[in-house]
CSV table of N, CA and C in Angstrom, one decimal:
chain,number,residue,atom,x,y,z
W,1,MET,N,1.1,-1.3,-0.3
W,1,MET,CA,0.2,0.1,0.0
W,1,MET,C,1.1,1.2,0.1
W,2,LEU,N,2.3,1.0,0.6
W,2,LEU,CA,2.7,2.3,0.8
W,2,LEU,C,3.3,2.8,-0.3
W,3,ASN,N,3.6,1.6,-1.0
W,3,ASN,CA,4.7,1.5,-2.3
W,3,ASN,C,3.6,2.1,-3.5
W,4,THR,N,2.3,1.8,-3.2
W,4,THR,CA,1.4,2.5,-4.1
W,4,THR,C,1.4,3.7,-4.1
W,5,ARG,N,1.2,4.4,-2.6
W,5,ARG,CA,1.1,5.8,-2.4
W,5,ARG,C,2.3,6.7,-3.1
W,6,GLU,N,3.4,6.2,-3.0
W,6,GLU,CA,4.6,6.6,-3.1
W,6,GLU,C,4.6,6.8,-4.4
W,7,ARG,N,4.0,5.6,-5.6
W,7,ARG,CA,4.2,6.1,-7.2
W,7,ARG,C,3.2,6.6,-7.5
W,8,ARG,N,2.2,7.3,-6.5
W,8,ARG,CA,0.8,7.7,-7.3
W,8,ARG,C,1.3,8.8,-8.2
W,9,ARG,N,2.2,9.7,-8.4
W,9,ARG,CA,2.6,10.4,-9.2
W,9,ARG,C,3.1,9.8,-10.7
W,10,ASP,N,3.9,8.8,-10.3
W,10,ASP,CA,4.5,7.7,-11.8
W,10,ASP,C,3.3,7.3,-12.3
W,11,LEU,N,2.5,6.9,-11.7
W,11,LEU,CA,1.2,6.1,-12.1
W,11,LEU,C,0.5,7.2,-12.9
W,12,GLY,N,0.2,8.3,-12.3
W,12,GLY,CA,-0.5,9.2,-13.0
W,12,GLY,C,0.1,9.7,-14.7
W,13,MET,N,1.6,9.9,-14.2
W,13,MET,CA,2.0,10.0,-15.7
W,13,MET,C,1.8,8.8,-16.4
W,14,LEU,N,1.8,7.7,-16.1
W,14,LEU,CA,1.8,6.9,-17.0
W,14,LEU,C,0.1,6.5,-17.4
W,15,LYS,N,-0.5,6.9,-16.8
W,15,LYS,CA,-1.9,7.3,-17.1
W,15,LYS,C,-2.3,8.5,-18.2
W,16,SER,N,-1.6,9.3,-17.9
W,16,SER,CA,-1.5,10.5,-18.8
W,16,SER,C,-0.9,10.3,-20.0
W,17,ILE,N,-0.2,9.1,-20.2
W,17,ILE,CA,0.4,8.9,-21.7
W,17,ILE,C,-0.4,7.7,-22.4
W,18,GLY,N,-1.4,7.5,-21.6
W,18,GLY,CA,-2.4,6.2,-22.4
W,18,GLY,C,-2.3,4.8,-21.7
W,19,MET,N,-1.7,4.6,-20.2
W,19,MET,CA,-2.0,3.5,-19.8
W,19,MET,C,-3.5,3.1,-19.3
W,20,THR,N,-3.8,2.3,-19.6
W,20,THR,CA,-5.3,2.3,-18.8
W,20,THR,C,-5.5,1.6,-17.2
W,21,PRO,N,-6.7,1.7,-16.8
W,21,PRO,CA,-6.6,1.3,-15.3
W,21,PRO,C,-6.1,0.1,-15.2
W,22,ARG,N,-6.6,-0.9,-16.0
W,22,ARG,CA,-6.3,-2.7,-16.1
W,22,ARG,C,-4.8,-2.7,-16.2
W,23,GLN,N,-4.1,-1.9,-16.7
W,23,GLN,CA,-2.6,-2.0,-17.0
W,23,GLN,C,-1.9,-1.4,-16.1
W,24,VAL,N,-2.4,-0.4,-15.3
W,24,VAL,CA,-1.9,0.2,-14.3
W,24,VAL,C,-1.9,-0.6,-13.1
W,25,THR,N,-3.0,-1.7,-12.8
W,25,THR,CA,-3.1,-2.4,-11.8
W,25,THR,C,-2.3,-3.6,-11.9
W,26,VAL,N,-2.3,-4.3,-13.1
W,26,VAL,CA,-1.1,-5.3,-13.5
W,26,VAL,C,0.0,-5.4,-13.3
W,27,MET,N,0.3,-3.6,-13.6
W,27,MET,CA,1.8,-3.6,-13.4
W,27,MET,C,2.0,-4.0,-12.0
W,28,THR,N,1.1,-2.9,-11.2
W,28,THR,CA,1.6,-2.7,-9.5
W,28,THR,C,1.8,-4.3,-9.1
W,29,VAL,N,0.6,-5.0,-9.0
W,29,VAL,CA,0.5,-6.0,-8.6
W,29,VAL,C,1.5,-7.0,-9.1
W,30,SER,N,2.2,-6.9,-10.5
W,30,SER,CA,3.0,-7.6,-10.9
W,30,SER,C,4.5,-7.3,-10.0
W,31,SER,N,4.6,-6.3,-9.8
W,31,SER,CA,5.8,-5.7,-9.4
W,31,SER,C,5.9,-5.9,-7.9
W,32,MET,N,4.7,-6.0,-7.2
W,32,MET,CA,4.4,-6.4,-6.0
W,32,MET,C,4.7,-8.0,-5.3
W,33,ALA,N,4.5,-9.0,-6.9
W,33,ALA,CA,4.5,-10.2,-6.6
W,33,ALA,C,6.0,-10.4,-6.8
W,34,ALA,N,6.7,-9.8,-7.4
W,34,ALA,CA,8.2,-10.1,-7.6
W,34,ALA,C,8.9,-9.4,-6.2
W,35,LEU,N,8.4,-8.6,-5.5
W,35,LEU,CA,9.0,-8.8,-4.0
W,35,LEU,C,8.7,-9.8,-3.4
W,36,GLY,N,7.5,-10.3,-3.4
W,36,GLY,CA,6.9,-11.1,-2.7
W,36,GLY,C,7.8,-12.4,-2.9
W,37,ALA,N,8.2,-12.7,-4.4
W,37,ALA,CA,8.8,-14.0,-4.6
W,37,ALA,C,10.5,-14.0,-4.2
W,38,ALA,N,10.9,-12.4,-4.2
W,38,ALA,CA,12.2,-12.3,-3.8
W,38,ALA,C,12.1,-12.6,-2.1
W,39,GLY,N,11.1,-12.4,-1.4
W,39,GLY,CA,11.2,-12.6,0.2
W,39,GLY,C,11.0,-13.8,0.2
W,40,SER,N,10.2,-15.0,-0.4
W,40,SER,CA,10.1,-16.3,-0.4
W,40,SER,C,11.4,-16.4,-0.5
W,41,LEU,N,11.9,-16.5,-1.5
W,41,LEU,CA,13.5,-17.0,-1.9
W,41,LEU,C,14.2,-16.6,-0.8
W,42,LEU,N,14.4,-15.6,-0.3
W,42,LEU,CA,15.3,-15.0,1.1
W,42,LEU,C,14.6,-16.1,2.1
W,43,GLY,N,13.4,-15.8,2.8
W,43,GLY,CA,13.1,-16.1,3.8
W,43,GLY,C,13.0,-17.6,4.3
W,44,ILE,N,12.5,-18.2,3.3
W,44,ILE,CA,12.3,-19.9,3.1
W,44,ILE,C,13.8,-20.3,3.7
W,45,PRO,N,14.8,-19.8,3.0
W,45,PRO,CA,16.1,-20.6,3.6
W,45,PRO,C,16.8,-20.0,4.7
W,46,LEU,N,16.5,-18.7,5.0
W,46,LEU,CA,16.7,-17.8,6.5
W,46,LEU,C,15.9,-18.9,7.8
W,47,GLY,N,14.6,-19.0,7.2
W,47,GLY,CA,14.2,-19.6,8.2
W,47,GLY,C,14.6,-20.7,8.5
W,48,ILE,N,14.7,-21.8,7.7
W,48,ILE,CA,15.2,-23.1,7.6
W,48,ILE,C,16.5,-22.9,8.4
W,49,LEU,N,17.6,-22.1,8.3
W,49,LEU,CA,18.7,-22.1,8.8
W,49,LEU,C,18.5,-21.6,10.4
W,50,GLY,N,17.7,-20.9,10.2
W,50,GLY,CA,17.4,-20.5,11.9
W,50,GLY,C,17.0,-21.2,12.6
W,51,HIS,N,15.9,-22.0,12.1
W,51,HIS,CA,15.2,-23.3,12.9
W,51,HIS,C,16.4,-24.4,13.4
W,52,HIS,N,17.4,-24.4,12.4
W,52,HIS,CA,18.1,-25.4,12.6
W,52,HIS,C,19.7,-25.0,13.5
W,53,LEU,N,19.6,-23.7,13.6
W,53,LEU,CA,20.4,-23.1,14.5
W,53,LEU,C,20.1,-22.9,15.8
W,54,ILE,N,18.8,-22.5,15.9
W,54,ILE,CA,18.4,-22.1,17.4
W,54,ILE,C,17.6,-23.3,18.1
W,55,VAL,N,16.8,-24.1,17.4
W,55,VAL,CA,16.0,-25.0,18.1
W,55,VAL,C,16.9,-26.2,19.0
W,56,PRO,N,18.2,-26.9,18.3
W,56,PRO,CA,18.9,-27.5,19.0
W,56,PRO,C,19.8,-26.6,20.4
W,57,GLU,N,20.1,-25.6,20.0
W,57,GLU,CA,20.4,-24.7,21.2
W,57,GLU,C,19.3,-24.6,22.2
W,58,MET,N,18.2,-24.2,21.9
W,58,MET,CA,17.4,-23.9,23.1
W,58,MET,C,17.5,-25.3,23.8
W,59,ALA,N,17.1,-26.9,23.1
W,59,ALA,CA,17.0,-27.5,23.5
W,59,ALA,C,18.3,-28.2,24.4
W,60,ASP,N,19.3,-27.8,24.1
W,60,ASP,CA,20.9,-28.0,24.8
W,60,ASP,C,20.7,-27.1,26.2
W,61,ALA,N,20.2,-25.9,26.1
W,61,ALA,CA,19.9,-25.0,27.3
W,61,ALA,C,19.2,-25.5,28.2
W,62,VAL,N,18.3,-26.6,27.9
W,62,VAL,CA,17.5,-27.1,29.3
W,62,VAL,C,17.7,-28.5,29.3
W,63,ASP,N,18.9,-29.0,28.6
W,63,ASP,CA,19.0,-30.6,28.9
W,63,ASP,C,18.0,-31.3,28.0
W,64,LEU,N,17.9,-31.1,27.3
W,64,LEU,CA,16.3,-31.7,26.7
W,64,LEU,C,16.6,-32.5,25.2
W,65,ALA,N,16.4,-33.6,25.2
W,65,ALA,CA,16.6,-34.4,23.8
W,65,ALA,C,15.4,-34.4,23.0
W,66,LEU,N,15.7,-33.6,21.6
W,66,LEU,CA,14.1,-33.4,21.2
W,66,LEU,C,14.0,-34.9,20.4
W,67,PRO,N,13.0,-35.4,20.0
W,67,PRO,CA,12.8,-36.4,19.2
W,67,PRO,C,12.9,-35.8,17.7
W,68,ALA,N,13.1,-36.7,16.5
W,68,ALA,CA,13.4,-36.1,15.2
W,68,ALA,C,12.2,-35.6,14.6
W,69,TYR,N,10.6,-35.7,15.1
W,69,TYR,CA,9.4,-35.2,14.6
W,69,TYR,C,9.6,-33.8,14.9
W,70,MET,N,10.5,-33.6,15.9
W,70,MET,CA,10.2,-32.2,16.2
W,70,MET,C,11.1,-31.1,15.7
W,71,THR,N,12.5,-31.9,15.6
W,71,THR,CA,13.5,-31.1,14.8
W,71,THR,C,13.6,-31.1,12.9
W,72,ASP,N,12.9,-32.3,12.7
W,72,ASP,CA,12.6,-32.7,11.0
W,72,ASP,C,11.3,-32.0,10.7
W,73,VAL,N,11.1,-30.9,10.5
W,73,VAL,CA,9.9,-30.0,10.4
W,73,VAL,C,9.8,-30.0,8.8
W,74,TRP,N,10.7,-29.6,8.0
W,74,TRP,CA,10.5,-29.4,6.6
W,74,TRP,C,10.7,-30.1,5.4
W,75,GLN,N,9.2,-30.2,5.3
W,75,GLN,CA,9.1,-31.2,4.0
W,75,GLN,C,9.0,-30.3,2.2
W,76,PRO,N,9.4,-30.5,1.3
W,76,PRO,CA,9.6,-30.0,0.1
W,76,PRO,C,8.1,-29.4,-0.3
W,77,SER,N,7.1,-30.4,-0.1
W,77,SER,CA,5.6,-29.8,-0.3
W,77,SER,C,5.3,-28.4,0.3
W,78,ALA,N,5.6,-28.5,1.5
W,78,ALA,CA,5.3,-27.3,2.8
W,78,ALA,C,6.1,-26.3,2.1
W,79,LEU,N,7.4,-26.4,1.8
W,79,LEU,CA,7.7,-25.2,1.4
W,79,LEU,C,7.7,-24.8,0.2
W,80,THR,N,7.2,-25.4,-0.8
W,80,THR,CA,6.5,-24.9,-2.0
W,80,THR,C,5.3,-24.2,-1.7
W,81,ALA,N,4.4,-24.9,-0.8
W,81,ALA,CA,3.3,-23.9,-0.5
W,81,ALA,C,3.3,-22.5,0.4
W,82,LEU,N,4.4,-22.7,1.0
W,82,LEU,CA,5.0,-21.5,1.8
W,82,LEU,C,5.1,-20.6,0.6
W,83,ALA,N,6.0,-20.8,-0.3
W,83,ALA,CA,6.7,-20.1,-1.4
W,83,ALA,C,5.1,-19.4,-2.2
W,84,PHE,N,4.2,-20.0,-2.6
W,84,PHE,CA,3.3,-19.8,-3.0
W,84,PHE,C,2.5,-18.9,-2.1
W,85,ALA,N,2.3,-19.3,-0.8
W,85,ALA,CA,1.4,-18.3,-0.2
W,85,ALA,C,1.9,-16.7,0.2
W,86,GLY,N,3.3,-16.9,0.0
W,86,GLY,CA,3.7,-15.4,0.3
W,86,GLY,C,3.9,-14.7,-1.4
W,87,LEU,N,3.6,-15.4,-2.1
W,87,LEU,CA,3.6,-14.9,-3.2
W,87,LEU,C,1.8,-14.3,-3.6
W,88,ALA,N,0.9,-15.3,-3.1
W,88,ALA,CA,-0.2,-14.8,-3.2
W,88,ALA,C,-0.6,-13.8,-2.2
W,89,ILE,N,-0.1,-13.8,-1.0
W,89,ILE,CA,-0.1,-12.4,0.1
W,89,ILE,C,0.2,-11.1,-0.7
W,90,THR,N,1.0,-11.4,-1.0
W,90,THR,CA,1.7,-10.0,-1.8
W,90,THR,C,0.7,-9.6,-3.1
W,91,SER,N,0.4,-10.3,-3.7
W,91,SER,CA,-0.5,-10.3,-5.1
W,91,SER,C,-1.8,-9.7,-4.4
W,92,LEU,N,-2.5,-10.1,-3.5
W,92,LEU,CA,-3.9,-9.9,-3.0
W,92,LEU,C,-3.4,-8.7,-2.3
W,93,GLY,N,-2.4,-8.5,-1.5
W,93,GLY,CA,-2.3,-7.3,-0.9
W,93,GLY,C,-2.3,-5.8,-1.5
W,94,ALA,N,-1.6,-6.6,-2.9
W,94,ALA,CA,-1.4,-5.2,-3.9
W,94,ALA,C,-2.3,-4.9,-4.9
W,95,LEU,N,-3.6,-5.7,-4.7
W,95,LEU,CA,-4.9,-5.7,-5.5
W,95,LEU,C,-5.5,-4.2,-5.1
W,96,VAL,N,-5.8,-4.5,-3.8
W,96,VAL,CA,-6.9,-3.4,-3.5
W,96,VAL,C,-6.1,-1.7,-3.8
W,97,PRO,N,-5.2,-1.7,-3.1
W,97,PRO,CA,-4.3,-0.4,-3.4
W,97,PRO,C,-4.0,0.1,-4.8
W,98,SER,N,-3.6,-1.1,-5.7
W,98,SER,CA,-3.5,-0.8,-6.8
W,98,SER,C,-4.6,-0.4,-7.8
W,99,ARG,N,-6.0,-0.8,-7.4
W,99,ARG,CA,-7.4,-0.7,-8.3
W,99,ARG,C,-7.3,0.9,-7.7
W,100,ARG,N,-7.7,1.2,-6.5
W,100,ARG,CA,-7.5,2.4,-5.7
W,100,ARG,C,-6.6,3.5,-6.9
W,101,ALA,N,-5.8,3.0,-7.0
W,101,ALA,CA,-4.9,4.1,-7.6
W,101,ALA,C,-5.1,4.4,-9.3
W,102,ALA,N,-5.5,3.3,-9.8
W,102,ALA,CA,-5.7,3.0,-11.4
W,102,ALA,C,-7.3,3.8,-11.2
W,103,ARG,N,-8.1,3.9,-10.4
W,103,ARG,CA,-9.2,4.8,-10.9
W,103,ARG,C,-9.2,6.1,-10.6
W,104,LEU,N,-8.0,6.8,-9.9
W,104,LEU,CA,-8.1,7.9,-9.7
W,104,LEU,C,-7.5,8.9,-11.2
W,105,THR,N,-8.2,10.0,-10.8
W,105,THR,CA,-8.1,10.8,-12.4
W,105,THR,C,-6.6,11.2,-12.5
W,106,ILE,N,-6.3,11.8,-13.3
W,106,ILE,CA,-4.8,12.5,-13.9
W,106,ILE,C,-4.7,13.4,-12.8
W,107,ALA,N,-6.0,14.2,-13.1
W,107,ALA,CA,-5.9,15.6,-12.4
W,107,ALA,C,-5.8,15.2,-10.9
W,108,GLU,N,-6.4,14.3,-10.4
W,108,GLU,CA,-6.5,14.1,-9.1
W,108,GLU,C,-5.1,13.8,-8.6
W,109,VAL,N,-4.4,13.0,-9.1
W,109,VAL,CA,-2.8,12.6,-9.1
W,109,VAL,C,-2.1,13.7,-9.0
W,110,LEU,N,-2.1,14.5,-10.0
W,110,LEU,CA,-1.2,15.7,-10.1
W,110,LEU,C,-1.5,16.7,-9.1
W,111,HIS,N,-2.7,17.0,-8.8
W,111,HIS,CA,-3.1,18.0,-7.8
W,111,HIS,C,-2.9,17.8,-6.4
W,112,ASN,N,-2.7,16.5,-6.0
W,112,ASN,CA,-2.3,16.4,-4.8
W,112,ASN,C,-0.8,16.3,-4.6
W,113,GLU,N,0.1,16.7,-5.7
W,113,GLU,CA,1.8,16.6,-5.6
W,113,GLU,C,1.7,18.0,-5.3
């Protein structure tokens, strides 16, 4: 939402040179989806790494032996679902602000600047 508000002037300029509201919406949602994909590609491996580093240390700190089902929790299907969930959340989260920005008239966008 903040990214869309920051880009209102740019979106107004794009509309002034002929971009349709649908094109503005698709462009904004796809740029947010790219950020979601980057977040998934970075977040999932970092989350796995954090889990492998922190959970054993916490168990060792209290002298607790964890069974394998508590430490081996990452399955490829779940990781794939997490990646697609991140993509879906960013795309759906960008849809409403992008549609709102696409509906603004060029005069409204430039007048608010």
